[in-house]
Amino acid sequence: MTRPIIIDTDPGQDDALAILLALASPELAVLGITCVAGNVPLDKTTINARKVCELAGRSDTRVFAGASGPLSRTLVTAEYVHGKSGLDGYELPDPVMPLQEQAGVDFIVETVMNAPAQTITLCALGPLTNLGLALQAEPRLGERLQEIVLMGGGLFEGGNTTPAAEFNIYVDPEAADMVMHCGAPVTMIPLDLTHQTLTSDAIIEAFRSMPNQTGPASAGLLDFFERFDVEKYGSQGGPLHDPNVIAFLLQPELYGGRVINVEIETASALTRGMTVADWWGVTDRVKNVNYLRHVDVDGYWALLQERLATLR
Ligand code: RIB
Ligand code: CA
């Protein structure tokens, strides 16, 4: 039985590997990819998502344009990490496959509301604006979803965009706040976890030596992606954030965490976008999030390499 998913994304090199992992995994049925402004503006994320689908030999995948900016904030992008194109590091040809006519937010609402209840999982890899707009359009959406699995937030690792906030949540904290209280089961994969899944020379060389195009392309993307974190944090490699969302669906036994309360700071300028995660249970606030903190790092890389090696 395949698991139907919608991927909401702002590619981004790490988003790209998450999309490749999903398209390489027969356990998952990618109903559509909805793009959002985040790492780079929307016109680039819609191009990048299609480039990645064509790299995977999956030009049949439906790709939609979503929001070009946050619900109420000014868009903040991250070219300093991902490069001007958002996919710097490996030259992929301009896409031939079309962008779908339908608006991405309408696709999310129509697909989820027309499917049997609790059968579709939404995998959020970028700012949560599209999901916020979908919830505004259809408040029942949350209860209709099987699960929302999102990369975002952080507690023990602090933030990567401000000292308090991780990028995906920082860009659109109002949308994130809506998601935390939308009625769907929410699994959050924060920096506390993704800062453990660091690239390394050996990992990147394993991709580069794959006898296909996907492997070397992934290696090129990772070479570029990791340089920011290595230079900024002096880390051994770059944290490959987004593929953890898909890996969690494929092998949940690789992950561990707690169901806790998470609230989003939307009022303070200083701590805008902070995920106030009650890991130690010091409040009696509702436990609304499955907050993952632990990952079998070797298992993660083994899964990613095994699956990407099956692509062309
Ligand atoms: O903070 C990391 C997250 O922000 C990742 O999803 C990355 O792609 C960017 O969207
Ligand atoms: Ca992303």
PDB file of C-alpha atoms and ligand atoms in Angstrom:
ATOM      1  CA  MET A   1       0.000   0.000   0.000  1.00  0.00           C
ATOM      2  CA  THR A   2       1.687   3.233  -1.112  1.00  0.00           C
ATOM      3  CA  ARG A   3       1.415   6.295   1.099  1.00  0.00           C
ATOM      4  CA  PRO A   4       0.068   9.358  -0.761  1.00  0.00           C
ATOM      5  CA  ILE A   5       1.995  12.544  -0.017  1.00  0.00           C
ATOM      6  CA  ILE A   6       2.118  16.172  -1.107  1.00  0.00           C
ATOM      7  CA  ILE A   7       5.550  17.822  -0.908  1.00  0.00           C
ATOM      8  CA  ASP A   8       5.582  21.545  -0.159  1.00  0.00           C
ATOM      9  CA  THR A   9       9.022  22.925  -0.855  1.00  0.00           C
ATOM     10  CA  ASP A  10      11.426  25.815  -1.541  1.00  0.00           C
ATOM     11  CA  PRO A  11      14.291  24.080  -3.428  1.00  0.00           C
ATOM     12  CA  GLY A  12      17.103  24.536  -2.197  1.00  0.00           C
ATOM     13  CA  GLN A  13      19.758  21.818  -2.462  1.00  0.00           C
ATOM     14  CA  ASP A  14      18.507  19.930   0.597  1.00  0.00           C
ATOM     15  CA  ASP A  15      14.917  20.107  -0.670  1.00  0.00           C
ATOM     16  CA  ALA A  16      16.216  18.680  -3.953  1.00  0.00           C
ATOM     17  CA  LEU A  17      17.611  15.568  -2.279  1.00  0.00           C
ATOM     18  CA  ALA A  18      14.377  15.161  -0.337  1.00  0.00           C
ATOM     19  CA  ILE A  19      12.382  15.253  -3.577  1.00  0.00           C
ATOM     20  CA  LEU A  20      14.786  12.747  -5.169  1.00  0.00           C
ATOM     21  CA  LEU A  21      14.416  10.427  -2.179  1.00  0.00           C
ATOM     22  CA  ALA A  22      10.619  10.589  -2.403  1.00  0.00           C
ATOM     23  CA  LEU A  23      10.592   9.962  -6.163  1.00  0.00           C
ATOM     24  CA  ALA A  24      12.973   7.028  -5.704  1.00  0.00           C
ATOM     25  CA  SER A  25      10.785   5.348  -3.095  1.00  0.00           C
ATOM     26  CA  PRO A  26       7.908   3.135  -4.290  1.00  0.00           C
ATOM     27  CA  GLU A  27       6.389   3.207  -0.789  1.00  0.00           C
ATOM     28  CA  LEU A  28       5.336   6.799  -1.502  1.00  0.00           C
ATOM     29  CA  ALA A  29       2.965   8.245  -4.105  1.00  0.00           C
ATOM     30  CA  VAL A  30       3.886  11.879  -4.747  1.00  0.00           C
ATOM     31  CA  LEU A  31       0.499  13.369  -5.651  1.00  0.00           C
ATOM     32  CA  GLY A  32       2.047  16.750  -6.323  1.00  0.00           C
ATOM     33  CA  ILE A  33       4.814  19.175  -5.437  1.00  0.00           C
ATOM     34  CA  THR A  34       3.728  22.657  -4.358  1.00  0.00           C
ATOM     35  CA  CYS A  35       6.393  25.333  -4.407  1.00  0.00           C
ATOM     36  CA  VAL A  36       6.737  28.258  -2.034  1.00  0.00           C
ATOM     37  CA  ALA A  37       9.021  31.278  -1.812  1.00  0.00           C
ATOM     38  CA  GLY A  38      11.760  30.664   0.730  1.00  0.00           C
ATOM     39  CA  ASN A  39      15.365  29.838   0.000  1.00  0.00           C
ATOM     40  CA  VAL A  40      14.903  31.736  -3.256  1.00  0.00           C
ATOM     41  CA  PRO A  41      11.881  33.537  -4.772  1.00  0.00           C
ATOM     42  CA  LEU A  42       8.931  31.539  -6.124  1.00  0.00           C
ATOM     43  CA  ASP A  43       9.876  31.896  -9.793  1.00  0.00           C
ATOM     44  CA  LYS A  44      13.088  30.020  -8.992  1.00  0.00           C
ATOM     45  CA  THR A  45      11.652  27.401  -6.649  1.00  0.00           C
ATOM     46  CA  THR A  46       9.133  26.405  -9.357  1.00  0.00           C
ATOM     47  CA  ILE A  47      11.976  26.024 -11.877  1.00  0.00           C
ATOM     48  CA  ASN A  48      14.157  24.129  -9.414  1.00  0.00           C
ATOM     49  CA  ALA A  49      11.448  21.661  -8.430  1.00  0.00           C
ATOM     50  CA  ARG A  50      10.912  20.788 -12.090  1.00  0.00           C
ATOM     51  CA  LYS A  51      14.666  20.506 -12.727  1.00  0.00           C
ATOM     52  CA  VAL A  52      14.864  17.943  -9.933  1.00  0.00           C
ATOM     53  CA  CYS A  53      11.866  15.950 -11.202  1.00  0.00           C
ATOM     54  CA  GLU A  54      13.482  15.767 -14.638  1.00  0.00           C
ATOM     55  CA  LEU A  55      16.825  14.755 -13.108  1.00  0.00           C
ATOM     56  CA  ALA A  56      14.928  11.862 -11.503  1.00  0.00           C
ATOM     57  CA  GLY A  57      13.322  10.984 -14.829  1.00  0.00           C
ATOM     58  CA  ARG A  58       9.934  11.893 -13.415  1.00  0.00           C
ATOM     59  CA  SER A  59       8.628  14.643 -15.640  1.00  0.00           C
ATOM     60  CA  ASP A  60       5.169  13.151 -15.037  1.00  0.00           C
ATOM     61  CA  THR A  61       5.182  14.705 -11.551  1.00  0.00           C
ATOM     62  CA  ARG A  62       2.750  17.577 -11.116  1.00  0.00           C
ATOM     63  CA  VAL A  63       4.468  20.756  -9.914  1.00  0.00           C
ATOM     64  CA  PHE A  64       2.448  23.779  -8.762  1.00  0.00           C
ATOM     65  CA  ALA A  65       3.235  27.371  -7.869  1.00  0.00           C
ATOM     66  CA  GLY A  66       2.169  28.431  -4.388  1.00  0.00           C
ATOM     67  CA  ALA A  67       2.745  31.591  -2.426  1.00  0.00           C
ATOM     68  CA  SER A  68       5.264  34.216  -3.521  1.00  0.00           C
ATOM     69  CA  GLY A  69       5.628  35.553  -0.001  1.00  0.00           C
ATOM     70  CA  PRO A  70       4.603  35.062   3.630  1.00  0.00           C
ATOM     71  CA  LEU A  71       1.075  35.664   4.930  1.00  0.00           C
ATOM     72  CA  SER A  72       1.921  39.049   6.398  1.00  0.00           C
ATOM     73  CA  ARG A  73       5.684  39.480   6.532  1.00  0.00           C
ATOM     74  CA  THR A  74       8.200  40.646   3.945  1.00  0.00           C
ATOM     75  CA  LEU A  75       9.897  37.697   2.235  1.00  0.00           C
ATOM     76  CA  VAL A  76      13.329  36.756   3.518  1.00  0.00           C
ATOM     77  CA  THR A  77      15.405  34.517   1.232  1.00  0.00           C
ATOM     78  CA  ALA A  78      18.636  32.547   1.693  1.00  0.00           C
ATOM     79  CA  GLU A  79      20.770  32.942  -1.419  1.00  0.00           C
ATOM     80  CA  TYR A  80      23.749  33.214   0.942  1.00  0.00           C
ATOM     81  CA  VAL A  81      23.298  29.489   1.605  1.00  0.00           C
ATOM     82  CA  HIS A  82      21.849  28.144  -1.636  1.00  0.00           C
ATOM     83  CA  GLY A  83      23.297  30.507  -4.246  1.00  0.00           C
ATOM     84  CA  LYS A  84      21.454  32.841  -6.623  1.00  0.00           C
ATOM     85  CA  SER A  85      19.663  30.018  -8.458  1.00  0.00           C
ATOM     86  CA  GLY A  86      18.826  28.133  -5.282  1.00  0.00           C
ATOM     87  CA  LEU A  87      20.452  25.040  -6.798  1.00  0.00           C
ATOM     88  CA  ASP A  88      24.024  26.220  -7.240  1.00  0.00           C
ATOM     89  CA  GLY A  89      26.626  23.481  -7.377  1.00  0.00           C
ATOM     90  CA  TYR A  90      25.417  21.468 -10.354  1.00  0.00           C
ATOM     91  CA  GLU A  91      24.091  22.787 -13.659  1.00  0.00           C
ATOM     92  CA  LEU A  92      20.738  21.138 -14.377  1.00  0.00           C
ATOM     93  CA  PRO A  93      19.047  21.907 -17.706  1.00  0.00           C
ATOM     94  CA  ASP A  94      16.111  24.290 -17.792  1.00  0.00           C
ATOM     95  CA  PRO A  95      12.926  22.277 -17.307  1.00  0.00           C
ATOM     96  CA  VAL A  96      10.799  21.178 -20.259  1.00  0.00           C
ATOM     97  CA  MET A  97       7.920  19.815 -18.147  1.00  0.00           C
ATOM     98  CA  PRO A  98       5.166  22.386 -17.551  1.00  0.00           C
ATOM     99  CA  LEU A  99       4.144  24.056 -14.333  1.00  0.00           C
ATOM    100  CA  GLN A 100       0.536  23.146 -13.536  1.00  0.00           C
ATOM    101  CA  GLU A 101      -2.054  25.834 -14.196  1.00  0.00           C
ATOM    102  CA  GLN A 102      -3.874  25.273 -10.902  1.00  0.00           C
ATOM    103  CA  ALA A 103      -2.668  27.290  -7.919  1.00  0.00           C
ATOM    104  CA  GLY A 104      -0.737  25.164  -5.455  1.00  0.00           C
ATOM    105  CA  VAL A 105      -2.897  26.154  -2.489  1.00  0.00           C
ATOM    106  CA  ASP A 106      -6.051  25.174  -4.400  1.00  0.00           C
ATOM    107  CA  PHE A 107      -4.403  21.851  -5.319  1.00  0.00           C
ATOM    108  CA  ILE A 108      -3.705  21.143  -1.641  1.00  0.00           C
ATOM    109  CA  VAL A 109      -7.275  21.959  -0.566  1.00  0.00           C
ATOM    110  CA  GLU A 110      -8.970  20.117  -3.452  1.00  0.00           C
ATOM    111  CA  THR A 111      -6.763  17.016  -3.191  1.00  0.00           C
ATOM    112  CA  VAL A 112      -7.038  16.636   0.577  1.00  0.00           C
ATOM    113  CA  MET A 113     -10.757  17.402   0.832  1.00  0.00           C
ATOM    114  CA  ASN A 114     -11.640  15.023  -2.037  1.00  0.00           C
ATOM    115  CA  ALA A 115      -9.566  12.142  -0.664  1.00  0.00           C
ATOM    116  CA  PRO A 116     -10.763   9.756   2.049  1.00  0.00           C
ATOM    117  CA  ALA A 117     -10.196  11.294   5.470  1.00  0.00           C
ATOM    118  CA  GLN A 118      -6.744  10.992   7.033  1.00  0.00           C
ATOM    119  CA  THR A 119      -5.114   9.404   3.992  1.00  0.00           C
ATOM    120  CA  ILE A 120      -2.796  12.166   2.763  1.00  0.00           C
ATOM    121  CA  THR A 121       0.448  13.307   4.413  1.00  0.00           C
ATOM    122  CA  LEU A 122       1.785  16.783   3.799  1.00  0.00           C
ATOM    123  CA  CYS A 123       5.602  16.977   3.779  1.00  0.00           C
ATOM    124  CA  ALA A 124       6.636  20.590   4.400  1.00  0.00           C
ATOM    125  CA  LEU A 125      10.230  21.444   3.541  1.00  0.00           C
ATOM    126  CA  GLY A 126      10.030  25.242   3.480  1.00  0.00           C
ATOM    127  CA  PRO A 127       8.162  28.174   4.974  1.00  0.00           C
ATOM    128  CA  LEU A 128       4.589  27.115   5.803  1.00  0.00           C
ATOM    129  CA  THR A 129       2.804  29.858   3.857  1.00  0.00           C
ATOM    130  CA  ASN A 130       1.021  27.507   1.433  1.00  0.00           C
ATOM    131  CA  LEU A 131      -0.337  25.413   4.269  1.00  0.00           C
ATOM    132  CA  GLY A 132      -1.395  28.553   6.126  1.00  0.00           C
ATOM    133  CA  LEU A 133      -3.297  29.814   3.084  1.00  0.00           C
ATOM    134  CA  ALA A 134      -4.872  26.389   2.594  1.00  0.00           C
ATOM    135  CA  LEU A 135      -6.045  26.376   6.216  1.00  0.00           C
ATOM    136  CA  GLN A 136      -7.511  29.869   5.777  1.00  0.00           C
ATOM    137  CA  ALA A 137      -9.370  28.679   2.668  1.00  0.00           C
ATOM    138  CA  GLU A 138     -10.542  25.428   4.273  1.00  0.00           C
ATOM    139  CA  PRO A 139     -10.413  25.335   8.093  1.00  0.00           C
ATOM    140  CA  ARG A 140     -11.361  21.611   8.055  1.00  0.00           C
ATOM    141  CA  LEU A 141      -8.175  20.766   6.155  1.00  0.00           C
ATOM    142  CA  GLY A 142      -6.167  19.895   9.281  1.00  0.00           C
ATOM    143  CA  GLU A 143      -8.558  17.220  10.468  1.00  0.00           C
ATOM    144  CA  ARG A 144      -8.648  15.692   6.951  1.00  0.00           C
ATOM    145  CA  LEU A 145      -4.868  15.185   6.779  1.00  0.00           C
ATOM    146  CA  GLN A 146      -3.218  11.943   7.940  1.00  0.00           C
ATOM    147  CA  GLU A 147      -0.170  13.875   9.175  1.00  0.00           C
ATOM    148  CA  ILE A 148       1.994  16.945   8.590  1.00  0.00           C
ATOM    149  CA  VAL A 149       5.715  16.185   8.708  1.00  0.00           C
ATOM    150  CA  LEU A 150       7.781  19.360   8.576  1.00  0.00           C
ATOM    151  CA  MET A 151      11.392  20.393   8.751  1.00  0.00           C
ATOM    152  CA  GLY A 152      11.618  23.444  10.953  1.00  0.00           C
ATOM    153  CA  GLY A 153      12.292  24.923  14.348  1.00  0.00           C
ATOM    154  CA  GLY A 154      14.840  24.185  17.025  1.00  0.00           C
ATOM    155  CA  LEU A 155      15.344  24.332  20.766  1.00  0.00           C
ATOM    156  CA  PHE A 156      18.681  22.959  21.966  1.00  0.00           C
ATOM    157  CA  GLU A 157      20.420  24.117  18.762  1.00  0.00           C
ATOM    158  CA  GLY A 158      18.847  27.592  18.846  1.00  0.00           C
ATOM    159  CA  GLY A 159      18.293  29.187  15.467  1.00  0.00           C
ATOM    160  CA  ASN A 160      20.114  29.443  12.147  1.00  0.00           C
ATOM    161  CA  THR A 161      18.512  32.675  10.940  1.00  0.00           C
ATOM    162  CA  THR A 162      18.414  34.550  14.243  1.00  0.00           C
ATOM    163  CA  PRO A 163      19.744  33.252  17.561  1.00  0.00           C
ATOM    164  CA  ALA A 164      16.154  32.187  18.302  1.00  0.00           C
ATOM    165  CA  ALA A 165      14.680  31.063  14.989  1.00  0.00           C
ATOM    166  CA  GLU A 166      15.177  28.484  12.256  1.00  0.00           C
ATOM    167  CA  PHE A 167      14.654  29.742   8.672  1.00  0.00           C
ATOM    168  CA  ASN A 168      11.412  27.962   7.664  1.00  0.00           C
ATOM    169  CA  ILE A 169       9.605  29.151  10.787  1.00  0.00           C
ATOM    170  CA  TYR A 170      11.265  32.584  10.814  1.00  0.00           C
ATOM    171  CA  VAL A 171      10.089  33.430   7.278  1.00  0.00           C
ATOM    172  CA  ASP A 172       6.411  32.915   8.095  1.00  0.00           C
ATOM    173  CA  PRO A 173       5.758  32.541  11.834  1.00  0.00           C
ATOM    174  CA  GLU A 174       2.035  33.263  11.464  1.00  0.00           C
ATOM    175  CA  ALA A 175       1.619  30.349   9.063  1.00  0.00           C
ATOM    176  CA  ALA A 176       3.636  28.118  11.378  1.00  0.00           C
ATOM    177  CA  ASP A 177       1.403  29.120  14.292  1.00  0.00           C
ATOM    178  CA  MET A 178      -1.674  28.098  12.295  1.00  0.00           C
ATOM    179  CA  VAL A 179      -0.108  24.748  11.476  1.00  0.00           C
ATOM    180  CA  MET A 180       0.692  24.034  15.141  1.00  0.00           C
ATOM    181  CA  HIS A 181      -3.019  24.316  15.974  1.00  0.00           C
ATOM    182  CA  CYS A 182      -4.686  23.043  12.775  1.00  0.00           C
ATOM    183  CA  GLY A 183      -5.920  19.699  14.107  1.00  0.00           C
ATOM    184  CA  ALA A 184      -3.615  17.475  12.081  1.00  0.00           C
ATOM    185  CA  PRO A 185      -0.978  15.288  13.780  1.00  0.00           C
ATOM    186  CA  VAL A 186       2.226  17.321  13.395  1.00  0.00           C
ATOM    187  CA  THR A 187       5.707  15.811  13.374  1.00  0.00           C
ATOM    188  CA  MET A 188       8.478  18.420  13.592  1.00  0.00           C
ATOM    189  CA  ILE A 189      12.062  17.706  12.485  1.00  0.00           C
ATOM    190  CA  PRO A 190      14.105  20.556  14.010  1.00  0.00           C
ATOM    191  CA  LEU A 191      17.702  21.696  13.873  1.00  0.00           C
ATOM    192  CA  ASP A 192      18.247  19.652  17.064  1.00  0.00           C
ATOM    193  CA  LEU A 193      17.981  16.624  14.789  1.00  0.00           C
ATOM    194  CA  THR A 194      19.191  17.871  11.418  1.00  0.00           C
ATOM    195  CA  HIS A 195      22.430  19.237  12.845  1.00  0.00           C
ATOM    196  CA  GLN A 196      23.339  15.572  13.418  1.00  0.00           C
ATOM    197  CA  THR A 197      22.945  14.616   9.730  1.00  0.00           C
ATOM    198  CA  LEU A 198      26.067  16.394   8.506  1.00  0.00           C
ATOM    199  CA  THR A 199      27.595  15.771   5.113  1.00  0.00           C
ATOM    200  CA  SER A 200      31.201  14.588   4.908  1.00  0.00           C
ATOM    201  CA  ASP A 201      33.792  14.068   2.181  1.00  0.00           C
ATOM    202  CA  ALA A 202      33.170  10.305   2.298  1.00  0.00           C
ATOM    203  CA  ILE A 203      29.406  10.760   1.982  1.00  0.00           C
ATOM    204  CA  ILE A 204      29.718  13.186  -0.910  1.00  0.00           C
ATOM    205  CA  GLU A 205      32.244  10.957  -2.689  1.00  0.00           C
ATOM    206  CA  ALA A 206      29.824   8.029  -2.371  1.00  0.00           C
ATOM    207  CA  PHE A 207      27.268  10.106  -4.281  1.00  0.00           C
ATOM    208  CA  ARG A 208      29.873  11.277  -6.812  1.00  0.00           C
ATOM    209  CA  SER A 209      30.918   7.727  -7.611  1.00  0.00           C
ATOM    210  CA  MET A 210      27.397   6.461  -8.313  1.00  0.00           C
ATOM    211  CA  PRO A 211      27.115   5.091 -11.895  1.00  0.00           C
ATOM    212  CA  ASN A 212      24.183   7.351 -12.759  1.00  0.00           C
ATOM    213  CA  GLN A 213      23.525  11.081 -13.169  1.00  0.00           C
ATOM    214  CA  THR A 214      21.636  11.587  -9.915  1.00  0.00           C
ATOM    215  CA  GLY A 215      24.623  10.683  -7.755  1.00  0.00           C
ATOM    216  CA  PRO A 216      27.174  13.101  -9.266  1.00  0.00           C
ATOM    217  CA  ALA A 217      24.512  15.805  -9.473  1.00  0.00           C
ATOM    218  CA  SER A 218      23.728  15.329  -5.778  1.00  0.00           C
ATOM    219  CA  ALA A 219      27.442  15.477  -4.966  1.00  0.00           C
ATOM    220  CA  GLY A 220      27.766  18.787  -6.813  1.00  0.00           C
ATOM    221  CA  LEU A 221      24.771  20.223  -5.001  1.00  0.00           C
ATOM    222  CA  LEU A 222      26.124  19.050  -1.645  1.00  0.00           C
ATOM    223  CA  ASP A 223      29.587  20.447  -2.324  1.00  0.00           C
ATOM    224  CA  PHE A 224      28.049  23.876  -2.733  1.00  0.00           C
ATOM    225  CA  PHE A 225      25.478  23.494   0.077  1.00  0.00           C
ATOM    226  CA  GLU A 226      27.933  22.446   2.793  1.00  0.00           C
ATOM    227  CA  ARG A 227      30.430  25.242   2.236  1.00  0.00           C
ATOM    228  CA  PHE A 228      28.247  27.794   4.077  1.00  0.00           C
ATOM    229  CA  ASP A 229      27.999  25.787   7.289  1.00  0.00           C
ATOM    230  CA  VAL A 230      31.622  24.683   7.188  1.00  0.00           C
ATOM    231  CA  GLU A 231      32.779  28.314   6.852  1.00  0.00           C
ATOM    232  CA  LYS A 232      30.236  29.778   9.297  1.00  0.00           C
ATOM    233  CA  TYR A 233      30.163  27.149  12.008  1.00  0.00           C
ATOM    234  CA  GLY A 234      33.467  25.403  11.378  1.00  0.00           C
ATOM    235  CA  SER A 235      31.445  22.207  11.239  1.00  0.00           C
ATOM    236  CA  GLN A 236      32.745  19.078   9.546  1.00  0.00           C
ATOM    237  CA  GLY A 237      30.006  19.309   6.936  1.00  0.00           C
ATOM    238  CA  GLY A 238      26.609  20.825   6.166  1.00  0.00           C
ATOM    239  CA  PRO A 239      23.397  19.675   7.895  1.00  0.00           C
ATOM    240  CA  LEU A 240      21.281  17.973   5.257  1.00  0.00           C
ATOM    241  CA  HIS A 241      17.936  19.022   6.708  1.00  0.00           C
ATOM    242  CA  ASP A 242      14.995  18.240   4.407  1.00  0.00           C
ATOM    243  CA  PRO A 243      15.529  14.595   3.339  1.00  0.00           C
ATOM    244  CA  ASN A 244      14.914  13.696   7.004  1.00  0.00           C
ATOM    245  CA  VAL A 245      11.210  14.441   6.417  1.00  0.00           C
ATOM    246  CA  ILE A 246      10.989  11.769   3.709  1.00  0.00           C
ATOM    247  CA  ALA A 247      13.328   9.354   5.502  1.00  0.00           C
ATOM    248  CA  PHE A 248      11.041   9.549   8.548  1.00  0.00           C
ATOM    249  CA  LEU A 249       8.108   8.374   6.419  1.00  0.00           C
ATOM    250  CA  LEU A 250      10.160   5.545   4.930  1.00  0.00           C
ATOM    251  CA  GLN A 251      11.929   4.315   8.083  1.00  0.00           C
ATOM    252  CA  PRO A 252      10.388   5.902  11.213  1.00  0.00           C
ATOM    253  CA  GLU A 253      12.426   3.520  13.340  1.00  0.00           C
ATOM    254  CA  LEU A 254      15.467   5.672  12.556  1.00  0.00           C
ATOM    255  CA  TYR A 255      13.924   8.534  14.545  1.00  0.00           C
ATOM    256  CA  GLY A 256      12.958   9.313  18.118  1.00  0.00           C
ATOM    257  CA  GLY A 257      11.411  12.152  20.084  1.00  0.00           C
ATOM    258  CA  ARG A 258       8.552  13.152  22.351  1.00  0.00           C
ATOM    259  CA  VAL A 259       5.026  14.484  21.938  1.00  0.00           C
ATOM    260  CA  ILE A 260       5.258  17.913  23.514  1.00  0.00           C
ATOM    261  CA  ASN A 261       3.825  21.399  23.314  1.00  0.00           C
ATOM    262  CA  VAL A 262       5.305  23.726  20.704  1.00  0.00           C
ATOM    263  CA  GLU A 263       4.210  27.329  20.322  1.00  0.00           C
ATOM    264  CA  ILE A 264       5.484  29.873  17.800  1.00  0.00           C
ATOM    265  CA  GLU A 265       6.639  33.361  18.721  1.00  0.00           C
ATOM    266  CA  THR A 266       4.812  35.828  16.461  1.00  0.00           C
ATOM    267  CA  ALA A 267       4.784  39.006  18.564  1.00  0.00           C
ATOM    268  CA  SER A 268       8.372  39.710  19.567  1.00  0.00           C
ATOM    269  CA  ALA A 269      10.822  41.164  17.037  1.00  0.00           C
ATOM    270  CA  LEU A 270      13.737  39.733  19.023  1.00  0.00           C
ATOM    271  CA  THR A 271      12.450  36.142  19.075  1.00  0.00           C
ATOM    272  CA  ARG A 272      10.234  36.148  15.974  1.00  0.00           C
ATOM    273  CA  GLY A 273       9.753  32.594  14.700  1.00  0.00           C
ATOM    274  CA  MET A 274      11.124  30.880  17.795  1.00  0.00           C
ATOM    275  CA  THR A 275       9.680  27.399  18.374  1.00  0.00           C
ATOM    276  CA  VAL A 276       8.982  27.463  22.107  1.00  0.00           C
ATOM    277  CA  ALA A 277       9.241  23.713  22.621  1.00  0.00           C
ATOM    278  CA  ASP A 278       8.273  22.400  26.064  1.00  0.00           C
ATOM    279  CA  TRP A 279      10.655  19.415  25.946  1.00  0.00           C
ATOM    280  CA  TRP A 280      10.835  19.194  29.779  1.00  0.00           C
ATOM    281  CA  GLY A 281       7.065  19.408  30.283  1.00  0.00           C
ATOM    282  CA  VAL A 282       7.197  22.480  32.511  1.00  0.00           C
ATOM    283  CA  THR A 283       3.803  23.751  31.311  1.00  0.00           C
ATOM    284  CA  ASP A 284       0.373  22.195  31.020  1.00  0.00           C
ATOM    285  CA  ARG A 285      -0.038  23.420  27.468  1.00  0.00           C
ATOM    286  CA  VAL A 286      -1.534  20.964  25.002  1.00  0.00           C
ATOM    287  CA  LYS A 287       0.922  18.449  23.586  1.00  0.00           C
ATOM    288  CA  ASN A 288       0.425  19.270  19.900  1.00  0.00           C
ATOM    289  CA  VAL A 289       3.686  18.153  18.239  1.00  0.00           C
ATOM    290  CA  ASN A 290       5.696  14.952  17.825  1.00  0.00           C
ATOM    291  CA  TYR A 291       9.078  16.664  18.266  1.00  0.00           C
ATOM    292  CA  LEU A 292      11.925  14.557  16.916  1.00  0.00           C
ATOM    293  CA  ARG A 293      15.367  14.936  18.420  1.00  0.00           C
ATOM    294  CA  HIS A 294      17.143  11.628  17.727  1.00  0.00           C
ATOM    295  CA  VAL A 295      18.215  10.030  14.441  1.00  0.00           C
ATOM    296  CA  ASP A 296      20.241   6.990  13.422  1.00  0.00           C
ATOM    297  CA  VAL A 297      22.677   8.996  11.303  1.00  0.00           C
ATOM    298  CA  ASP A 298      24.276   6.006   9.570  1.00  0.00           C
ATOM    299  CA  GLY A 299      20.831   4.621   8.767  1.00  0.00           C
ATOM    300  CA  TYR A 300      19.808   7.963   7.273  1.00  0.00           C
ATOM    301  CA  TRP A 301      22.783   8.152   4.911  1.00  0.00           C
ATOM    302  CA  ALA A 302      22.475   4.480   3.978  1.00  0.00           C
ATOM    303  CA  LEU A 303      18.814   4.965   3.025  1.00  0.00           C
ATOM    304  CA  LEU A 304      19.518   8.122   1.031  1.00  0.00           C
ATOM    305  CA  GLN A 305      22.388   6.569  -0.899  1.00  0.00           C
ATOM    306  CA  GLU A 306      20.601   3.270  -1.493  1.00  0.00           C
ATOM    307  CA  ARG A 307      17.556   5.022  -2.956  1.00  0.00           C
ATOM    308  CA  LEU A 308      19.304   7.704  -5.012  1.00  0.00           C
ATOM    309  CA  ALA A 309      21.450   4.996  -6.595  1.00  0.00           C
ATOM    310  CA  THR A 310      18.259   3.542  -8.100  1.00  0.00           C
ATOM    311  CA  LEU A 311      17.518   6.721 -10.044  1.00  0.00           C
ATOM    312  CA  ARG A 312      18.873   7.386 -13.499  1.00  0.00           C
TER     313      ARG A 312
HETATM  314  O1  RIB B   1      16.631  25.940   8.140  1.00  0.00           O
HETATM  315  C1  RIB B   1      16.760  24.943   7.148  1.00  0.00           C
HETATM  316  C2  RIB B   1      15.563  24.925   6.260  1.00  0.00           C
HETATM  317  O2  RIB B   1      15.420  26.187   5.609  1.00  0.00           O
HETATM  318  C3  RIB B   1      15.671  23.904   5.125  1.00  0.00           C
HETATM  319  O3  RIB B   1      14.396  23.459   4.756  1.00  0.00           O
HETATM  320  C4  RIB B   1      16.288  24.704   4.022  1.00  0.00           C
HETATM  321  O4  RIB B   1      15.994  24.167   2.728  1.00  0.00           O
HETATM  322  C5  RIB B   1      15.576  26.012   4.202  1.00  0.00           C
HETATM  323  O5  RIB B   1      14.288  25.912   3.584  1.00  0.00           O
HETATM  324 CA    CA B   2      13.710  23.742   2.408  1.00  0.00          CA
END
